[in-house]
């Protein structure tokens, strides 16, 4: 009886999370299909003035539809690496984070084509992480993406 209860609870929970992930995927697809975004770009100089200096720069882009932030793309390049994080929002809350890490230089200098080293996806409901997929580094697993998204949203608001 105990085993039956355990299996039923796992089945119900996985089914509920599966529905949430499906809804999040549909939201992300809709955001990616939407055109006519107003794009606001925060250049590297803004981050340098805040004391966030990287040797190969950083950039933040906010994609707005009808005045509401739908998506952010944050790129940071440090030494031989480029980190690209995309944040997707539903009603102002982050629901999906797509993280990629690229190698941009090798022993003989910059690579002609960046090499994808790791990629991971994070699904959120009401600010709570419900699912992670992909391969990520140990540092990435420790990130608080909703908190980081809030800081970056403020950077978009503060940049003139």
mmCIF file of C-alpha atoms in Angstrom, residues 8-147:
data_model
loop_
_atom_site.group_PDB
_atom_site.id
_atom_site.type_symbol
_atom_site.label_atom_id
_atom_site.label_comp_id
_atom_site.label_asym_id
_atom_site.label_seq_id
_atom_site.Cartn_x
_atom_site.Cartn_y
_atom_site.Cartn_z
ATOM 1 C CA UNK A 8 0.787 7.636 -7.371
ATOM 2 C CA UNK A 9 2.212 10.758 -5.737
ATOM 3 C CA UNK A 10 5.237 10.710 -8.080
ATOM 4 C CA UNK A 11 2.949 10.249 -11.079
ATOM 5 C CA UNK A 12 0.665 13.117 -10.044
ATOM 6 C CA UNK A 13 3.567 15.481 -9.309
ATOM 7 C CA UNK A 14 5.365 14.711 -12.560
ATOM 8 C CA UNK A 15 2.125 15.173 -14.478
ATOM 9 C CA UNK A 16 1.504 18.562 -12.852
ATOM 10 C CA UNK A 17 5.081 19.752 -13.507
ATOM 11 C CA UNK A 18 4.856 18.427 -17.057
ATOM 12 C CA UNK A 19 1.788 20.593 -17.660
ATOM 13 C CA UNK A 20 3.604 23.626 -16.227
ATOM 14 C CA UNK A 21 6.635 22.997 -18.449
ATOM 15 C CA UNK A 22 4.390 22.600 -21.502
ATOM 16 C CA UNK A 23 2.698 25.930 -20.739
ATOM 17 C CA UNK A 24 6.088 27.596 -20.242
ATOM 18 C CA UNK A 25 7.350 26.214 -23.558
ATOM 19 C CA UNK A 26 4.279 27.617 -25.328
ATOM 20 C CA UNK A 27 4.890 31.017 -23.714
ATOM 21 C CA UNK A 28 8.535 30.988 -24.835
ATOM 22 C CA UNK A 29 7.565 29.962 -28.376
ATOM 23 C CA UNK A 30 5.039 32.794 -28.527
ATOM 24 C CA UNK A 31 7.622 35.316 -27.301
ATOM 25 C CA UNK A 32 10.126 34.114 -29.902
ATOM 26 C CA UNK A 33 7.524 34.296 -32.699
ATOM 27 C CA UNK A 34 6.363 37.781 -31.816
ATOM 28 C CA UNK A 35 7.826 40.540 -33.944
ATOM 29 C CA UNK A 36 7.901 44.315 -33.675
ATOM 30 C CA UNK A 37 9.692 44.393 -30.356
ATOM 31 C CA UNK A 38 11.031 47.640 -29.026
ATOM 32 C CA UNK A 39 14.620 46.770 -28.143
ATOM 33 C CA UNK A 40 16.569 48.608 -25.468
ATOM 34 C CA UNK A 41 20.302 47.934 -25.339
ATOM 35 C CA UNK A 42 22.484 48.591 -22.322
ATOM 36 C CA UNK A 43 26.095 48.769 -23.555
ATOM 37 C CA UNK A 44 29.294 47.634 -21.877
ATOM 38 C CA UNK A 45 30.110 51.204 -20.749
ATOM 39 C CA UNK A 46 27.121 51.182 -18.361
ATOM 40 C CA UNK A 47 28.431 48.074 -16.609
ATOM 41 C CA UNK A 48 31.977 49.464 -16.495
ATOM 42 C CA UNK A 49 30.655 52.577 -14.700
ATOM 43 C CA UNK A 50 29.012 50.226 -12.152
ATOM 44 C CA UNK A 51 32.375 48.542 -11.586
ATOM 45 C CA UNK A 52 31.441 45.370 -13.491
ATOM 46 C CA UNK A 53 34.471 45.218 -15.776
ATOM 47 C CA UNK A 54 35.125 42.245 -18.042
ATOM 48 C CA UNK A 55 38.048 41.903 -20.404
ATOM 49 C CA UNK A 56 35.831 41.253 -23.455
ATOM 50 C CA UNK A 57 32.736 43.272 -22.506
ATOM 51 C CA UNK A 58 29.085 42.704 -21.714
ATOM 52 C CA UNK A 59 25.741 43.759 -23.124
ATOM 53 C CA UNK A 60 22.120 43.608 -22.014
ATOM 54 C CA UNK A 61 19.140 43.754 -24.358
ATOM 55 C CA UNK A 62 15.519 44.089 -23.302
ATOM 56 C CA UNK A 63 12.731 43.171 -25.703
ATOM 57 C CA UNK A 64 9.471 45.024 -25.026
ATOM 58 C CA UNK A 65 6.065 44.409 -26.552
ATOM 59 C CA UNK A 66 3.403 47.037 -25.885
ATOM 60 C CA UNK A 67 5.576 48.443 -23.092
ATOM 61 C CA UNK A 68 5.958 45.128 -21.253
ATOM 62 C CA UNK A 69 9.296 43.341 -20.943
ATOM 63 C CA UNK A 70 9.017 39.945 -22.626
ATOM 64 C CA UNK A 71 12.629 38.838 -22.920
ATOM 65 C CA UNK A 72 16.164 39.839 -21.908
ATOM 66 C CA UNK A 73 19.447 38.727 -23.382
ATOM 67 C CA UNK A 74 22.581 39.212 -21.277
ATOM 68 C CA UNK A 75 25.991 38.495 -22.763
ATOM 69 C CA UNK A 76 29.218 38.569 -20.760
ATOM 70 C CA UNK A 77 32.627 37.762 -22.230
ATOM 71 C CA UNK A 78 35.465 36.943 -19.871
ATOM 72 C CA UNK A 79 38.862 35.769 -21.110
ATOM 73 C CA UNK A 80 38.255 32.700 -23.268
ATOM 74 C CA UNK A 81 34.530 32.425 -22.484
ATOM 75 C CA UNK A 82 31.232 34.020 -23.491
ATOM 76 C CA UNK A 83 28.188 33.490 -21.306
ATOM 77 C CA UNK A 84 24.799 34.130 -22.865
ATOM 78 C CA UNK A 85 21.708 34.084 -20.679
ATOM 79 C CA UNK A 86 18.196 34.655 -21.999
ATOM 80 C CA UNK A 87 15.345 35.382 -19.609
ATOM 81 C CA UNK A 88 11.705 34.999 -20.655
ATOM 82 C CA UNK A 89 8.869 36.642 -18.730
ATOM 83 C CA UNK A 90 5.160 36.075 -18.260
ATOM 84 C CA UNK A 91 3.293 38.890 -16.509
ATOM 85 C CA UNK A 92 6.564 40.341 -15.247
ATOM 86 C CA UNK A 93 7.812 37.090 -13.689
ATOM 87 C CA UNK A 94 10.680 35.031 -15.112
ATOM 88 C CA UNK A 95 9.351 31.685 -16.331
ATOM 89 C CA UNK A 96 12.273 30.374 -18.360
ATOM 90 C CA UNK A 97 16.033 30.925 -18.418
ATOM 91 C CA UNK A 98 18.225 29.625 -21.221
ATOM 92 C CA UNK A 99 21.948 29.633 -20.415
ATOM 93 C CA UNK A 100 24.804 28.962 -22.844
ATOM 94 C CA UNK A 101 28.554 28.962 -22.302
ATOM 95 C CA UNK A 102 30.883 29.304 -25.295
ATOM 96 C CA UNK A 103 34.639 29.041 -25.706
ATOM 97 C CA UNK A 104 35.646 32.076 -27.789
ATOM 98 C CA UNK A 105 39.425 31.696 -27.837
ATOM 99 C CA UNK A 106 41.968 28.936 -27.967
ATOM 100 C CA UNK A 107 45.731 28.640 -27.747
ATOM 101 C CA UNK A 108 46.292 30.734 -30.873
ATOM 102 C CA UNK A 109 43.801 33.549 -30.158
ATOM 103 C CA UNK A 110 40.140 34.123 -30.984
ATOM 104 C CA UNK A 111 38.287 31.244 -32.581
ATOM 105 C CA UNK A 112 36.621 31.818 -35.954
ATOM 106 C CA UNK A 113 33.471 30.231 -34.588
ATOM 107 C CA UNK A 114 32.615 30.112 -30.858
ATOM 108 C CA UNK A 115 32.293 26.562 -29.507
ATOM 109 C CA UNK A 116 29.270 25.732 -27.345
ATOM 110 C CA UNK A 117 30.594 24.155 -24.136
ATOM 111 C CA UNK A 118 27.451 23.877 -22.019
ATOM 112 C CA UNK A 119 23.771 24.674 -22.257
ATOM 113 C CA UNK A 120 21.003 24.472 -19.699
ATOM 114 C CA UNK A 121 17.345 25.425 -19.319
ATOM 115 C CA UNK A 122 15.541 26.436 -16.156
ATOM 116 C CA UNK A 123 11.752 26.457 -15.767
ATOM 117 C CA UNK A 124 10.054 28.570 -13.088
ATOM 118 C CA UNK A 125 6.540 28.859 -11.695
ATOM 119 C CA UNK A 126 5.855 31.708 -9.260
ATOM 120 C CA UNK A 127 9.598 32.245 -8.803
ATOM 121 C CA UNK A 128 10.226 28.597 -7.886
ATOM 122 C CA UNK A 129 12.465 26.374 -9.969
ATOM 123 C CA UNK A 130 10.448 23.368 -11.131
ATOM 124 C CA UNK A 131 12.732 21.780 -13.715
ATOM 125 C CA UNK A 132 16.289 21.962 -15.026
ATOM 126 C CA UNK A 133 17.490 20.368 -18.244
ATOM 127 C CA UNK A 134 20.793 20.291 -20.069
ATOM 128 C CA UNK A 135 24.378 20.224 -18.969
ATOM 129 C CA UNK A 136 25.658 23.058 -16.832
ATOM 130 C CA UNK A 137 28.709 23.922 -14.830
ATOM 131 C CA UNK A 138 28.739 23.849 -11.050
ATOM 132 C CA UNK A 139 28.759 27.671 -10.819
ATOM 133 C CA UNK A 140 25.645 27.969 -12.988
ATOM 134 C CA UNK A 141 23.670 25.526 -10.842
ATOM 135 C CA UNK A 142 24.069 27.825 -7.850
ATOM 136 C CA UNK A 143 22.681 30.951 -9.550
ATOM 137 C CA UNK A 144 19.480 32.563 -8.380
ATOM 138 C CA UNK A 145 18.050 33.414 -11.792
ATOM 139 C CA UNK A 146 14.933 35.286 -10.586
ATOM 140 C CA UNK A 147 17.118 37.521 -8.394
#
